[in-house]
mmCIF file of N, CA and C in Angstrom:
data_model
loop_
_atom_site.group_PDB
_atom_site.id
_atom_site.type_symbol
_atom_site.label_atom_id
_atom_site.label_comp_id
_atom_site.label_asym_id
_atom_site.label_seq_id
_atom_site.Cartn_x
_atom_site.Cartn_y
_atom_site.Cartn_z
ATOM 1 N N UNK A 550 46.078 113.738 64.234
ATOM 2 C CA UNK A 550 47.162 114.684 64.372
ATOM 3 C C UNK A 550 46.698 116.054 63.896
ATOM 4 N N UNK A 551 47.049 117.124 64.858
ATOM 5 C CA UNK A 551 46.268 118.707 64.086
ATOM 6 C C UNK A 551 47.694 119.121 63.246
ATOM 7 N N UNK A 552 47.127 119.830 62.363
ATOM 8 C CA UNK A 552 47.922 120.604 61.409
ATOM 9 C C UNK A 552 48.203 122.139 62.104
ATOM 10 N N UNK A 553 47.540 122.313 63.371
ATOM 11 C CA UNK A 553 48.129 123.855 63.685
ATOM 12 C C UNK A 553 49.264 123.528 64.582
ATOM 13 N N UNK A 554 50.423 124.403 64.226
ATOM 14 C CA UNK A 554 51.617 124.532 64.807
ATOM 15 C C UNK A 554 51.767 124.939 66.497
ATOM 16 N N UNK A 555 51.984 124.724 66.962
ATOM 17 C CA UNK A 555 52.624 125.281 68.251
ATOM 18 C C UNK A 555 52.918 126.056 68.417
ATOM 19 N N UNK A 556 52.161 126.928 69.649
ATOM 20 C CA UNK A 556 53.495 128.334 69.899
ATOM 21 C C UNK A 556 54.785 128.152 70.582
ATOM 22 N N UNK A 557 55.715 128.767 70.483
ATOM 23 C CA UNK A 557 56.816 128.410 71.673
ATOM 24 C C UNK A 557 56.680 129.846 72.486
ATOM 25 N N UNK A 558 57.569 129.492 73.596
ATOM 26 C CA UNK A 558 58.152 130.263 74.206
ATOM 27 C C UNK A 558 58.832 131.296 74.095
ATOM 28 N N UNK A 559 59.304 132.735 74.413
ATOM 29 C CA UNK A 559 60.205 132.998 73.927
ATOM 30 C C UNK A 559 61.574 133.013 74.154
ATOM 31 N N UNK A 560 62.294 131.582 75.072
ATOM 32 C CA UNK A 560 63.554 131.169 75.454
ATOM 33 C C UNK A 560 63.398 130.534 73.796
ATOM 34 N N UNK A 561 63.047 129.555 73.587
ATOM 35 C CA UNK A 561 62.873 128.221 72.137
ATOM 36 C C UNK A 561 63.210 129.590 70.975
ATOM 37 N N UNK A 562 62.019 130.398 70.948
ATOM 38 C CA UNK A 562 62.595 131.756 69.776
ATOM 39 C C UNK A 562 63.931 131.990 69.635
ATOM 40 N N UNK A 563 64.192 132.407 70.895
ATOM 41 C CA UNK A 563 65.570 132.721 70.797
ATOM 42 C C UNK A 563 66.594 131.695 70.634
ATOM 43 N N UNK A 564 66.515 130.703 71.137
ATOM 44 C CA UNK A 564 67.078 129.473 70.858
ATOM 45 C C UNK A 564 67.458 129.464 69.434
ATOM 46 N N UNK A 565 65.749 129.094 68.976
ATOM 47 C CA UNK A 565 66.115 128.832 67.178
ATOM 48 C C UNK A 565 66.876 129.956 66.567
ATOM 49 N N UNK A 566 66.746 131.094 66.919
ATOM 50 C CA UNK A 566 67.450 131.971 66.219
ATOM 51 C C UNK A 566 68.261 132.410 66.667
ATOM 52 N N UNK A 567 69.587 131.790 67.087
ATOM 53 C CA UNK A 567 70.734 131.656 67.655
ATOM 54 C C UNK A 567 70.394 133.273 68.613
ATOM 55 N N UNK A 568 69.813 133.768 69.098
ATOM 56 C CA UNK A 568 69.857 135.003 69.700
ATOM 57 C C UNK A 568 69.641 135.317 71.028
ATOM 58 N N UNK A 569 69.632 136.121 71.914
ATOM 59 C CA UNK A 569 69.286 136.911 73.026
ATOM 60 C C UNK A 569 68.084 136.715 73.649
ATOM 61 N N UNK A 570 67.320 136.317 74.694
ATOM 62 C CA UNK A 570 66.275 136.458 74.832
ATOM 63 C C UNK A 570 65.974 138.181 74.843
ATOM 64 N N UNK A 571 66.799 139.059 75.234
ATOM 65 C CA UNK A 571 66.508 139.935 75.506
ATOM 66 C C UNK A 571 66.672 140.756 73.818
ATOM 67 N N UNK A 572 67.223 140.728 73.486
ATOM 68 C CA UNK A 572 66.853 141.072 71.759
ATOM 69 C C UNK A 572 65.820 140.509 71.585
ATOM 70 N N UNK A 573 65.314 139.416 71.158
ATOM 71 C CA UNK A 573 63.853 139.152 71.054
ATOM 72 C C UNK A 573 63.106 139.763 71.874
ATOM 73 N N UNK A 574 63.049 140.396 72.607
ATOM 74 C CA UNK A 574 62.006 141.158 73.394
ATOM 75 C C UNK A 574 62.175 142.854 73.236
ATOM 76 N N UNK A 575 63.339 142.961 72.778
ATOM 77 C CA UNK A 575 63.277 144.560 72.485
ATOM 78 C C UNK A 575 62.587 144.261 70.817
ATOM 79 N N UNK A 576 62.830 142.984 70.141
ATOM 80 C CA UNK A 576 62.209 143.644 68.844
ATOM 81 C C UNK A 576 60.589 143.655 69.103
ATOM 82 N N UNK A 577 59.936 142.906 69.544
ATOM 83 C CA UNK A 577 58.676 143.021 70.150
ATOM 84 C C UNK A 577 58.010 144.339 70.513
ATOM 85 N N UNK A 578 59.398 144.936 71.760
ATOM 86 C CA UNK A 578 58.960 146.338 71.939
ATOM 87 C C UNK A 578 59.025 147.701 70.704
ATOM 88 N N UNK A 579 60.076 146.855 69.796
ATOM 89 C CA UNK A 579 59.837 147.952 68.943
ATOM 90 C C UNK A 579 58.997 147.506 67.620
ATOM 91 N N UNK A 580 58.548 146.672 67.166
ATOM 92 C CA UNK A 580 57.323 146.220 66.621
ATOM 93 C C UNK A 580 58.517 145.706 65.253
ATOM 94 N N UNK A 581 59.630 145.041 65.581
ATOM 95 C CA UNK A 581 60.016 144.586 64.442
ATOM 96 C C UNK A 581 59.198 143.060 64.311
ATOM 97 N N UNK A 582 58.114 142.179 65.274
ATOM 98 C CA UNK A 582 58.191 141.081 65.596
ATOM 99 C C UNK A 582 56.290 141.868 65.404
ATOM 100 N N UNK A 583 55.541 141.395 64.505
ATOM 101 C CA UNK A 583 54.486 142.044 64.453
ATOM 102 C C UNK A 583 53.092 141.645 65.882
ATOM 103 N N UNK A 584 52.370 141.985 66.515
ATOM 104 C CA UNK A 584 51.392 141.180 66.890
ATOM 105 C C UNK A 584 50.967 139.986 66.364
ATOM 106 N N UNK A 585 50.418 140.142 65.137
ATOM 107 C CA UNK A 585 49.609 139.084 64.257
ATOM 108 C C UNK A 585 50.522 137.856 64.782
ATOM 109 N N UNK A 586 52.067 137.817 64.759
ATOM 110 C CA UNK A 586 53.197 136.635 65.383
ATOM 111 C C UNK A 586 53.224 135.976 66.807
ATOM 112 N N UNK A 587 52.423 136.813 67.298
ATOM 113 C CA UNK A 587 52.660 136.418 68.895
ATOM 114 C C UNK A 587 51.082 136.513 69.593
ATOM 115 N N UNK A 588 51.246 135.897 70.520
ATOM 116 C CA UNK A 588 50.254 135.798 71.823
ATOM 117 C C UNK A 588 50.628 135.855 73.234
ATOM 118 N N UNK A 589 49.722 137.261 74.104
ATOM 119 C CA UNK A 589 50.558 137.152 75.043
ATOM 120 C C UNK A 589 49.198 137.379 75.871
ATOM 121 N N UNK A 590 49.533 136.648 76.961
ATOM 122 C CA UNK A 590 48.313 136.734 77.873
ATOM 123 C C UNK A 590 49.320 137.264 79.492
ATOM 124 N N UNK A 591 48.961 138.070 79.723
ATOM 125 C CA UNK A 591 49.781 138.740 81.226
ATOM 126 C C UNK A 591 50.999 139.147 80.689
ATOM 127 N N UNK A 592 51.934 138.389 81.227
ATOM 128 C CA UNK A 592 53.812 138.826 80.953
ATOM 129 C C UNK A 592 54.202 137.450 80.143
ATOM 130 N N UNK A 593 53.037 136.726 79.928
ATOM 131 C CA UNK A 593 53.521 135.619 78.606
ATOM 132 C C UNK A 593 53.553 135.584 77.421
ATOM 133 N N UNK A 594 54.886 135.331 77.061
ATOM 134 C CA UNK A 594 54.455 135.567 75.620
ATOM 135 C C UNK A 594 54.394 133.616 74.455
ATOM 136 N N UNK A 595 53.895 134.116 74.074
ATOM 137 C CA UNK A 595 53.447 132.384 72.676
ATOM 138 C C UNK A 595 53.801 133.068 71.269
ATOM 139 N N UNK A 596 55.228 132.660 70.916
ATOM 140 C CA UNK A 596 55.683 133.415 69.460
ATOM 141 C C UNK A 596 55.032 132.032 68.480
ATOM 142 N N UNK A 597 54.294 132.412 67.352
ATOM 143 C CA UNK A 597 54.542 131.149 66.262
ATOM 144 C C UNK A 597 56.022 131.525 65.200
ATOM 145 N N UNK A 598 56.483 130.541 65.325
ATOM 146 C CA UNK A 598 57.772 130.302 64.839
ATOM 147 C C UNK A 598 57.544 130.451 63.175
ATOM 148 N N UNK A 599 56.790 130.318 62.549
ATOM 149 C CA UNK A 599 57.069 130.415 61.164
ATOM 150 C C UNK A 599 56.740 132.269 60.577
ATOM 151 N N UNK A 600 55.146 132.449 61.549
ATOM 152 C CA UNK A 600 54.597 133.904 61.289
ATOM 153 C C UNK A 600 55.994 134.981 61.467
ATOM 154 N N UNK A 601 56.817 134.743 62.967
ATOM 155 C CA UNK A 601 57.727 135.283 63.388
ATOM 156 C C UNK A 601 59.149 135.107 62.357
ATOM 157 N N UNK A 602 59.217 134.070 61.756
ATOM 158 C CA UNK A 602 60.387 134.562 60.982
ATOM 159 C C UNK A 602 60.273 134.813 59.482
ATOM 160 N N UNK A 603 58.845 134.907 58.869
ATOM 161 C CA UNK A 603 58.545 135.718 58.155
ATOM 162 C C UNK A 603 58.514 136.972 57.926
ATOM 163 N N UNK A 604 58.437 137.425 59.353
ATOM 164 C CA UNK A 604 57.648 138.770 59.805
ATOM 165 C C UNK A 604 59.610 139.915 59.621
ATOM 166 N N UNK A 605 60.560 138.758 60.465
ATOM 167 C CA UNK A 605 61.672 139.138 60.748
ATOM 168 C C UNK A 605 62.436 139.492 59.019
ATOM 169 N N UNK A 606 62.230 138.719 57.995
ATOM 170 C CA UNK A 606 62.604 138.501 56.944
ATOM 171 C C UNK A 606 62.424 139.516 55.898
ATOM 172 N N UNK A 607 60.851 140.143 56.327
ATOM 173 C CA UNK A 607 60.229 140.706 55.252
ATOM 174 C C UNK A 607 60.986 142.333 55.976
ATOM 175 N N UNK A 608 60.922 142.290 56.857
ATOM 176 C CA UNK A 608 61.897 143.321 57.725
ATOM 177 C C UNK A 608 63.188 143.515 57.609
ATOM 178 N N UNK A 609 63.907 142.838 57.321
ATOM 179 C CA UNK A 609 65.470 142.537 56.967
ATOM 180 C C UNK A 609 65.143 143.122 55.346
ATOM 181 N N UNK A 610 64.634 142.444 54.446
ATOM 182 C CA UNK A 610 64.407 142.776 53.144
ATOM 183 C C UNK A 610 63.856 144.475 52.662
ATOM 184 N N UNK A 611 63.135 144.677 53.575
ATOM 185 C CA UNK A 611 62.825 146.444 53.585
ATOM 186 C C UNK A 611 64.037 147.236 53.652
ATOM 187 N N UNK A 612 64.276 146.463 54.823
ATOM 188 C CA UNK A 612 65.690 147.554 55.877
ATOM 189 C C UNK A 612 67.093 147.162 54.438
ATOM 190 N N UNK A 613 67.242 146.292 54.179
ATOM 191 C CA UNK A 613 68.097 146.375 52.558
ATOM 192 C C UNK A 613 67.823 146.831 51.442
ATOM 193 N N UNK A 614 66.299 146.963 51.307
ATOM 194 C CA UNK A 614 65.838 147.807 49.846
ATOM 195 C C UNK A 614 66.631 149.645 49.942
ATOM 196 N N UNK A 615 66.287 149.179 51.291
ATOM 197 C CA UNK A 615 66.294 151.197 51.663
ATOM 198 C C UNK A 615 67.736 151.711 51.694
ATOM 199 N N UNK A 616 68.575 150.419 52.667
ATOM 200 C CA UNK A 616 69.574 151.309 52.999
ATOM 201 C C UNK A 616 69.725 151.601 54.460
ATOM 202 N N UNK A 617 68.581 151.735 55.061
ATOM 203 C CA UNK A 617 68.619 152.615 56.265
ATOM 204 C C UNK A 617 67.586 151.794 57.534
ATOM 205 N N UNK A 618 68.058 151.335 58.544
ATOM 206 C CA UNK A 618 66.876 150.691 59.519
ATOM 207 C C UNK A 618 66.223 151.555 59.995
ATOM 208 N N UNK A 619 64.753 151.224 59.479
ATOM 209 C CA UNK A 619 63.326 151.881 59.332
ATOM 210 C C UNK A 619 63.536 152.279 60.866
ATOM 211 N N UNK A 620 63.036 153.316 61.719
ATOM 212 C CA UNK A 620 62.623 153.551 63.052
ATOM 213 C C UNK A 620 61.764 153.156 63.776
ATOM 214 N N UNK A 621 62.019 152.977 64.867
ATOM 215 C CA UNK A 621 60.813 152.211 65.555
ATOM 216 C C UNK A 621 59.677 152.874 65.708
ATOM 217 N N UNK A 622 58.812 152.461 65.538
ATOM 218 C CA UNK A 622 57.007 152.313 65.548
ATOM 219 C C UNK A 622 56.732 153.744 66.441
ATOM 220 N N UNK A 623 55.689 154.717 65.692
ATOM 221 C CA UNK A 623 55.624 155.938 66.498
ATOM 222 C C UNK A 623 55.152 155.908 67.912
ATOM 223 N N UNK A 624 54.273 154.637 68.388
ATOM 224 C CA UNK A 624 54.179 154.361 69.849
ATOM 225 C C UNK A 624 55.254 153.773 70.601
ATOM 226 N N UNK A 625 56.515 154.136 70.411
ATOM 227 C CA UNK A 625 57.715 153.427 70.940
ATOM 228 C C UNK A 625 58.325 154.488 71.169
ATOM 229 N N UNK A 626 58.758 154.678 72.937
ATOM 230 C CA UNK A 626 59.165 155.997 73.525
ATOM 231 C C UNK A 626 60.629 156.419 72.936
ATOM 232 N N UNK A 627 60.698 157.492 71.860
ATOM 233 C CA UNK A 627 62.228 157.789 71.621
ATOM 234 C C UNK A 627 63.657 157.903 73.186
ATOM 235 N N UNK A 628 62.759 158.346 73.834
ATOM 236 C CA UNK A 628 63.276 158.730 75.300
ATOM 237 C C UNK A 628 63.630 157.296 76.252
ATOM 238 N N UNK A 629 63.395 156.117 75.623
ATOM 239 C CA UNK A 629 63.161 154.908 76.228
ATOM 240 C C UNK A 629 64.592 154.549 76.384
ATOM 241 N N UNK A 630 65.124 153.762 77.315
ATOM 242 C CA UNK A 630 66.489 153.481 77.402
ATOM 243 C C UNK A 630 66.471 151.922 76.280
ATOM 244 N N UNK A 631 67.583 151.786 75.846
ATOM 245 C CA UNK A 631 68.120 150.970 74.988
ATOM 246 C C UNK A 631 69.193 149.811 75.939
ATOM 247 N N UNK A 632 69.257 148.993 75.225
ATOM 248 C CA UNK A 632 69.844 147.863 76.164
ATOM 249 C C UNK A 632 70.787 147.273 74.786
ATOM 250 N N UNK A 633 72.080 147.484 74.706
ATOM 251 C CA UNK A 633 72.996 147.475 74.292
ATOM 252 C C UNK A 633 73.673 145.984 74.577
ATOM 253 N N UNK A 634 73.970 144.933 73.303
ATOM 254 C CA UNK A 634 74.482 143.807 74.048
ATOM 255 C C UNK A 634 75.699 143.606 72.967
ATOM 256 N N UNK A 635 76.997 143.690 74.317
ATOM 257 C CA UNK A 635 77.752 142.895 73.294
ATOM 258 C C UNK A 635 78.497 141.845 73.041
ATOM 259 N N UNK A 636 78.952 141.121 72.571
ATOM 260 C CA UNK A 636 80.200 139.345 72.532
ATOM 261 C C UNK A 636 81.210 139.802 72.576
ATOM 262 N N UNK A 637 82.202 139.785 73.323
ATOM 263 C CA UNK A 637 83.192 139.925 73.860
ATOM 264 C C UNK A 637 84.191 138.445 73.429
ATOM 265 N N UNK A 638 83.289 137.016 73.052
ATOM 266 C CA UNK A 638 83.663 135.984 73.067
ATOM 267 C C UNK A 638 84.517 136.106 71.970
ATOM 268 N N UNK A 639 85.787 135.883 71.446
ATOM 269 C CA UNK A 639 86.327 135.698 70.443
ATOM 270 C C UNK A 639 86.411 134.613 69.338
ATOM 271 N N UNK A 640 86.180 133.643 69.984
ATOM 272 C CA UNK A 640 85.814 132.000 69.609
ATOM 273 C C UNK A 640 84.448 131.660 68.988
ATOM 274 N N UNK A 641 83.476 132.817 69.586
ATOM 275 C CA UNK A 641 82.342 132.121 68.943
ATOM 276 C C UNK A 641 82.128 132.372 67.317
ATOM 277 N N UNK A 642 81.226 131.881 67.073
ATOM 278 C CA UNK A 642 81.121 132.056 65.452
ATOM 279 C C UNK A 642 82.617 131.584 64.555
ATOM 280 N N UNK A 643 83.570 131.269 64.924
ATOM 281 C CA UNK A 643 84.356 130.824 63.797
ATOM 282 C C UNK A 643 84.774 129.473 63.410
#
């Protein structure tokens, strides 16, 4: 049996972390989701699930020391359109 983990997908990412595929892919674009976490060969991506929610954590923990969510990564087009998602569902989460 190997001891190295699996990459998933990033449908399973989002899965585990109750979220968006498409939020998981804007944090990517904005480097909240580091390289060192992922592997992507063409338009595929291979997240490791533990690197990735370390990576997300230690990010959450900054962005609360400060106060303020850090800005995205200076190679990330300010001019770039944003993709806005929202739940409308009333039921979920309670």
């Amino acid at each position: 049996m190997s001891d190295i983990e699996p990459y998933v997908p990033i449908a399973k990412l989002a899965e585990h972390l109750h979220m968006k595929v498409s939020t998981v892919r804007n944090w990517v674009k904005y480097g909240y989701i580091p390289r060192s976490a992922y592997i992507k060969i063409g338009n595929t991506y291979r997240f490791h699930l533990q690197d990735t929610i370390k990576a997300l954590r230690i990010r959450d923990e900054e962005d609360r020391s400060t106060g303020v969510t850090a800005p995205p990564p200076a190679d990330v087009d300010p001019n770039a359109p944003i993709q806005l998602e929202f739940d409308f569902d009333s039921t979920k989460d309670q």
